[in-house]
Amino acid sequence: MISASSVLFTLVLFSELSSRLATVASPVTKVEDGEMEQDGLGSLLDDDSLSEHGVVPPLYRRNLVLDNNISDEDGNPRIIFVSDMRQKGHGIRGLNSAFTRSLPLLTDRKLSLTPAGYSMKMDRRDADNHTSHTTAHRMQEDSSRSPSYTVACEDYVHVVEFSPFGSGTPASLLAYGGNQYVVVGTCLFQEEDMEIEGVEFNVLRAFHHELRVDALAWSPESRLDRMPTVRFCTAAADRKLRLLTSDLQDRHEVKVMEGHTSFINHLVFEPSEGKQIASVSDDHTCRVWDLEGNESITFRLRSPGISVCWHPEEVFKLMVAEKKGTIRFYDLVAQQAILSLDCGQSPLLSADWCLSNTIKVGAVAGSDWLIWDITRSSYPQEKRPAHIDKARQFKWSRANENLFATTGCPGKISSQLLIHHLGHPQPVTIGSATVGSGLSWHRTLPLCVIGGDRKLCFWMTEM
């Protein structure tokens, strides 16, 4: 009769030997000249970071390839990273050892150099991510905190936007809109003025709007010093843009711009002089307008346009995100695409260009957030689950290039806000607002706002 202790010892020994004999292999990929792929684009990699010893062989970690058989829709070859075996946000030593033991050889159809392959469709990782996502969601529910400040409003707020430009005064311009109205005001917070308790919000003017406001963008010409002038543009369900200019006294001008044939999702002013406006729509176009309402440029897209961003300094560069998961950068002089990024999944519902460090692009697709370094790859370098349901919006902080916020799709009761820092594996701030909508960051503070049911909710984040 074999004793119970002998059986237990045998099982432990067998488990230890199995873990030590686990093997991770990589498919061999070559570039056109026949050399091994790990030498083909080695100059794009940080050799110091590759010298770190970990549980994955160096051959796999150097799996950066330029595959001329894989191109974007414009025929340009893509740089593809397939070194995504580690858990996102952790170093090589952070790889789940149980995960590596479950991978004898990576030679089957579960790994390929395609967008589907990039997403690493492996059962164990999917299960691990689902488990960690569920656990994180429970933790988020427990740690959700109230807004730092709130401002009462007279109606439901559908859109809210801080002006990204200086107002000429210590206060920041802020506009919010809903059903047939837009309110313009100024905000000053106690972090900016020690004599203020909390937030000081002053309404400058309320404007009638024919329909519900669906999107809003500020012009850099809005100023409150010298001769006060505000200028902003809105989009509504009638597929029209409305450019409103006011001296906040007696002069109010509204210019209606027509051309889109479907719902307008986003718009932005040219940030240098504010003489042009770009808008994207479900009609598969990005249109650039002058202030007289004339279309100067139209880009035909391959799916609905979701987000549009203008480079803060090189005003001939425009970023356009499409719902199917593609993000393109356009040269407005040549009027053609010059670069593209791919989510590897859809639908993409929001994207943003980090204006304090323009090599960074972020987006939400499905329930995940994704981050690109556009100098490295057309596929994201970071990807993590964010919201238990679909994520709705992504916005970079203007005060810190590593800080960004995401919101979940509005639920029956509340909408979730998550503030993330690239140096932290979990959200640094978690909040929610009743039927929340809109998302915007303060120009200089690590503070964001979302609209809700008859109030604005502000969250201040520690840097």
JSON list of C-alpha atoms in Angstrom, two decimals, residues 352 354-356 395-405 441-442 445-447 463:
[
{"chain": "A", "resi": 352, "resn": "ASP", "atom": "CA", "xyz": [-7.93, 61.23, -29.24]},
{"chain": "A", "resi": 354, "resn": "CYS", "atom": "CA", "xyz": [-2.30, 63.50, -27.21]},
{"chain": "A", "resi": 355, "resn": "LEU", "atom": "CA", "xyz": [-1.60, 67.14, -27.98]},
{"chain": "A", "resi": 356, "resn": "SER", "atom": "CA", "xyz": [1.18, 67.45, -25.39]},
{"chain": "A", "resi": 395, "resn": "LYS", "atom": "CA", "xyz": [-9.83, 61.82, -23.82]},
{"chain": "A", "resi": 396, "resn": "TRP", "atom": "CA", "xyz": [-6.21, 62.68, -23.01]},
{"chain": "A", "resi": 397, "resn": "SER", "atom": "CA", "xyz": [-5.46, 65.10, -20.19]},
{"chain": "A", "resi": 398, "resn": "ARG", "atom": "CA", "xyz": [-3.98, 68.39, -21.37]},
{"chain": "A", "resi": 399, "resn": "ALA", "atom": "CA", "xyz": [-1.97, 68.74, -18.14]},
{"chain": "A", "resi": 400, "resn": "ASN", "atom": "CA", "xyz": [-0.21, 65.34, -18.14]},
{"chain": "A", "resi": 401, "resn": "GLU", "atom": "CA", "xyz": [0.65, 63.25, -21.19]},
{"chain": "A", "resi": 402, "resn": "ASN", "atom": "CA", "xyz": [0.31, 60.00, -19.20]},
{"chain": "A", "resi": 403, "resn": "LEU", "atom": "CA", "xyz": [-3.17, 60.76, -17.87]},
{"chain": "A", "resi": 404, "resn": "PHE", "atom": "CA", "xyz": [-6.39, 59.97, -19.74]},
{"chain": "A", "resi": 405, "resn": "ALA", "atom": "CA", "xyz": [-10.04, 59.27, -19.05]},
{"chain": "A", "resi": 441, "resn": "TRP", "atom": "CA", "xyz": [-10.35, 68.00, -19.54]},
{"chain": "A", "resi": 442, "resn": "HIS", "atom": "CA", "xyz": [-9.32, 71.33, -18.04]},
{"chain": "A", "resi": 445, "resn": "LEU", "atom": "CA", "xyz": [-5.35, 71.16, -14.24]},
{"chain": "A", "resi": 446, "resn": "PRO", "atom": "CA", "xyz": [-5.61, 67.35, -13.96]},
{"chain": "A", "resi": 447, "resn": "LEU", "atom": "CA", "xyz": [-9.38, 67.80, -13.74]},
{"chain": "A", "resi": 463, "resn": "MET", "atom": "CA", "xyz": [-0.65, 64.10, -10.50]}
]
